């Protein structure tokens, strides 16, 4: 089997103007970034916003394992398959971060014969959106430190600065730093640090904004520090929002590309789901709903993270109502949740599979709490036995969820036609009764505890005193009505990555709380989760290269 990059490099892409034309978009509606990438003009939304909306499908997954689940691959393959059976479909995905691309995870453009292309561009600099976000973020940080250096008219307490810097790489050495050293001319010394760009509030604000002026208003509300008497200082106080918004004037426009089978795909925005809200931009999703019969979007990691945040944060701000959810699983991953090591996953083990299925069942239960019908996409491997497949189908049937086998990695859209047909039938036969998990009028703690108990299955929530104090401070400041964004390990339903399957009898510990007033949520950090990842012992960057003829190798 060829590698992902070999498959992608051999595909015949359509000029992006032709892809745009298939959506009813003309030359004046797009801004070209070469032959195969484009941004969609902001004027398009004004023309299409009153058209009827198509169906919205969210793709999520079981708790990730080293065995792999293939959520993006299923998303892309499903979009291709729907087009094959006559349903005009658009895919909406997040932009990959350079951190994972050069780290352990690798790229995020799908795999096999279910990829978005040009995959090298998408996984690298693409159209420059993440660089614009990084620059806007760091502009605000620079203006903040300059204000203090120039006399501190706002009376900012340097010990209560909460806005850090950002870069789009994994760099543990920058998690905690001291800046301003070298004497008076170099500023005021203080402790700070870096977060990865995809955890930046600027990224979250972009993805939750409805237009450029809404983005500016969100920027204005970003709280960067507190004064000596405890009052919040915002980007608006620093007169930073205008310049930040200017830097985002192109980044705010959705990016249009295509799949290997020329299905249109919006790739726009890229917040992580374990430390941010994990969904592409509202603007791209809303535009997709007006231009196609079906829009297939994806939320990061398992349904406890990406899907919960999509429902409770993204759908609130975007006024979105999902028609169905596809939960991706593999028999290999389920056996891993049942205790089978990675090197034994190809062997039939009904006992372990039966035990591991509890994880899938929990995710299905979580989706059903939101009133949205669920369909399981079983990403099929050659080692899967019919006995194992039948067990998955029977267990899912108890929860009222159908199962479709998918072979999109090996066969592209043709391998997803069963999934596509079952999805259409699910939407037609089981109307969505979408509702939120919690009312935002609840206190911050009440919302945290509802997520922990109902979505994770926790027995309770513990608060480190500093986090407890900050949550009360946010309530007192008038931010108690904001949704909650939990930063938690993706490898477990709990906050302990070693607890696989469907753990019970555990408690969640909140060790830090951060206000994202511009984005519009409160972030609570659990366990050992980091907002700046580190590189592994053998980073993917060591295998990535470019040859004399310009060919990129080692990217996957």
Coordinates of C-alpha atoms in Angstrom, one line a residue, residues 45-242:
X45 CA -22.3 35.1 3.0
X46 CA -24.5 38.1 2.5
X47 CA -25.8 36.6 -0.8
X48 CA -26.6 33.1 0.6
X49 CA -27.4 33.6 4.2
X50 CA -31.2 33.5 3.7
X51 CA -31.1 30.3 1.7
X52 CA -32.5 27.1 3.3
X53 CA -29.9 25.2 5.3
X54 CA -28.8 21.7 4.5
X55 CA -28.3 18.8 7.0
X56 CA -25.5 19.1 9.6
X57 CA -23.6 16.0 10.5
X58 CA -21.0 15.9 13.3
X59 CA -18.3 13.2 13.2
X60 CA -16.8 12.2 16.6
X61 CA -15.2 9.1 18.0
X62 CA -14.5 6.8 20.9
X63 CA -11.6 7.7 23.3
X64 CA -8.4 7.7 21.2
X65 CA -5.9 4.9 21.6
X66 CA -2.5 4.1 20.0
X67 CA -4.3 1.7 17.7
X68 CA -5.9 4.7 15.9
X69 CA -9.6 5.4 15.0
X70 CA -9.4 7.3 11.8
X71 CA -11.9 10.1 12.5
X72 CA -10.7 12.5 9.9
X73 CA -10.4 9.7 7.3
X74 CA -14.0 8.7 8.0
X75 CA -15.1 12.3 7.7
X76 CA -13.5 12.8 4.3
X77 CA -14.6 9.3 3.1
X78 CA -18.1 9.9 4.2
X79 CA -18.3 13.2 2.3
X80 CA -17.0 11.5 -0.8
X81 CA -19.5 8.7 -0.4
X82 CA -22.5 11.0 0.0
X83 CA -21.5 12.7 -3.3
X84 CA -21.3 9.3 -4.9
X85 CA -24.9 8.5 -4.0
X86 CA -26.2 11.9 -5.3
X87 CA -26.1 14.1 -2.2
X88 CA -24.4 17.5 -2.7
X89 CA -21.9 17.5 0.2
X90 CA -19.3 19.8 1.7
X91 CA -16.7 18.8 4.3
X92 CA -15.7 21.2 7.1
X93 CA -12.5 20.5 8.9
X94 CA -10.0 22.2 11.1
X95 CA -6.6 23.4 9.9
X96 CA -3.7 21.2 11.2
X97 CA -1.2 22.7 13.6
X98 CA 2.5 22.6 12.9
X99 CA 3.0 21.3 16.4
X100 CA 1.6 17.8 15.8
X101 CA 2.7 17.8 12.2
X102 CA 6.3 18.0 13.4
X103 CA 5.7 16.1 16.6
X104 CA 4.2 12.7 17.2
X105 CA 0.7 12.8 15.7
X106 CA 1.6 13.8 12.2
X107 CA -0.7 15.6 9.8
X108 CA -4.4 15.9 9.9
X109 CA -5.7 15.6 6.3
X110 CA -7.2 12.2 6.4
X111 CA -5.5 9.1 5.1
X112 CA -5.3 6.5 2.3
X113 CA -7.9 7.3 -0.4
X114 CA -9.9 9.6 1.9
X115 CA -7.7 12.7 2.1
X116 CA -8.1 16.4 1.5
X117 CA -5.5 17.9 -0.9
X118 CA -3.1 19.5 -1.4
X119 CA -2.2 17.6 1.8
X120 CA 1.4 19.0 2.0
X121 CA 0.1 22.6 1.9
X122 CA -2.7 21.9 4.3
X123 CA -0.4 20.3 6.8
X124 CA 2.2 23.1 6.6
X125 CA 1.7 26.8 6.1
X126 CA -1.5 26.5 4.1
X127 CA -2.9 30.0 3.5
X128 CA -1.1 31.5 6.5
X129 CA -4.1 31.6 8.9
X130 CA -2.2 30.2 11.9
X131 CA 0.6 32.7 11.3
X132 CA -1.9 35.5 11.3
X133 CA -3.4 34.2 14.5
X134 CA 0.0 33.9 16.2
X135 CA 1.0 37.4 15.1
X136 CA -2.3 39.0 16.4
X137 CA -1.9 37.1 19.7
X138 CA 1.7 38.3 20.1
X139 CA 0.9 41.8 19.1
X140 CA -1.5 42.0 22.0
X141 CA 1.2 40.6 24.3
X142 CA 3.7 43.1 23.1
X143 CA 1.4 46.0 23.6
X144 CA 0.7 44.8 27.1
X145 CA 4.3 44.7 28.1
X146 CA 5.0 48.0 26.3
X147 CA 2.2 49.7 28.2
X148 CA 3.8 48.7 31.5
X149 CA 7.3 49.8 30.3
X150 CA 5.9 53.2 29.2
X151 CA 4.6 54.1 32.6
X152 CA 1.7 51.8 33.3
X153 CA -1.2 54.3 33.1
X154 CA -3.7 51.5 33.6
X155 CA -2.1 50.5 36.9
X156 CA -1.5 46.9 35.8
X157 CA -0.2 44.5 38.4
X158 CA 2.7 42.6 36.7
X159 CA 2.0 39.7 39.0
X160 CA -1.6 39.4 37.7
X161 CA -0.9 39.3 34.0
X162 CA -2.8 36.3 32.6
X163 CA -2.2 36.7 28.8
X164 CA 0.8 34.6 27.6
X165 CA 2.5 34.4 24.3
X166 CA 1.9 31.9 21.5
X167 CA 3.7 29.9 18.8
X168 CA 2.5 27.1 16.6
X169 CA 5.1 24.5 17.6
X170 CA 5.6 22.0 20.4
X171 CA 8.1 23.6 22.7
X172 CA 8.3 22.6 26.3
X173 CA 11.2 24.9 27.1
X174 CA 8.9 27.9 26.6
X175 CA 6.1 26.7 28.9
X176 CA 7.5 28.9 31.7
X177 CA 9.9 31.8 31.0
X178 CA 11.1 35.0 32.5
X179 CA 11.1 38.0 30.2
X180 CA 12.2 41.6 30.4
X181 CA 15.7 40.8 31.6
X182 CA 18.7 42.9 30.7
X183 CA 18.1 46.2 32.4
X184 CA 15.5 49.0 32.3
X185 CA 15.6 49.4 28.6
X186 CA 14.3 45.9 28.0
X187 CA 11.1 46.2 30.0
X188 CA 9.8 45.0 33.3
X189 CA 11.0 41.5 34.4
X190 CA 8.2 39.1 35.1
X191 CA 7.3 35.4 34.7
X192 CA 5.3 34.4 31.7
X193 CA 5.2 31.5 29.1
X194 CA 4.0 30.3 25.7
X195 CA 0.9 28.4 24.7
X196 CA 0.6 26.6 21.4
X197 CA -1.3 28.8 18.9
X198 CA -4.2 26.3 18.6
X199 CA -4.8 26.9 22.4
X200 CA -4.8 30.7 21.9
X201 CA -7.9 32.7 22.7
X202 CA -7.4 34.5 19.4
X203 CA -7.8 31.2 17.6
X204 CA -11.0 30.4 19.6
X205 CA -12.4 33.9 18.9
X206 CA -11.8 33.4 15.2
X207 CA -13.6 30.1 15.1
X208 CA -16.6 31.4 17.1
X209 CA -17.0 34.7 15.4
X210 CA -19.7 35.3 12.8
X211 CA -17.9 38.1 10.8
X212 CA -14.9 40.5 11.0
X213 CA -16.7 43.0 13.2
X214 CA -17.9 40.3 15.6
X215 CA -14.3 39.2 15.8
X216 CA -13.2 42.7 16.7
X217 CA -15.7 42.9 19.5
X218 CA -14.5 39.5 20.8
X219 CA -10.9 40.8 20.7
X220 CA -11.9 43.9 22.7
X221 CA -13.2 41.6 25.5
X222 CA -10.0 39.6 26.0
X223 CA -8.9 40.0 29.6
X224 CA -5.1 40.2 29.6
X225 CA -4.4 41.2 33.3
X226 CA -5.7 42.8 36.5
X227 CA -4.9 46.0 38.1
X228 CA -3.4 46.4 41.6
X229 CA -7.0 46.8 42.9
X230 CA -8.2 43.7 41.1
X231 CA -10.0 45.2 38.1
X232 CA -9.8 43.4 34.7
X233 CA -7.7 45.0 31.9
X234 CA -8.8 44.2 28.4
X235 CA -7.4 44.4 24.9
X236 CA -9.8 47.3 24.4
X237 CA -8.2 49.1 27.3
X238 CA -4.8 48.7 25.5
X239 CA -6.3 49.9 22.2
X240 CA -5.2 46.7 20.6
X241 CA -8.3 45.3 19.0
X242 CA -8.2 47.3 15.8

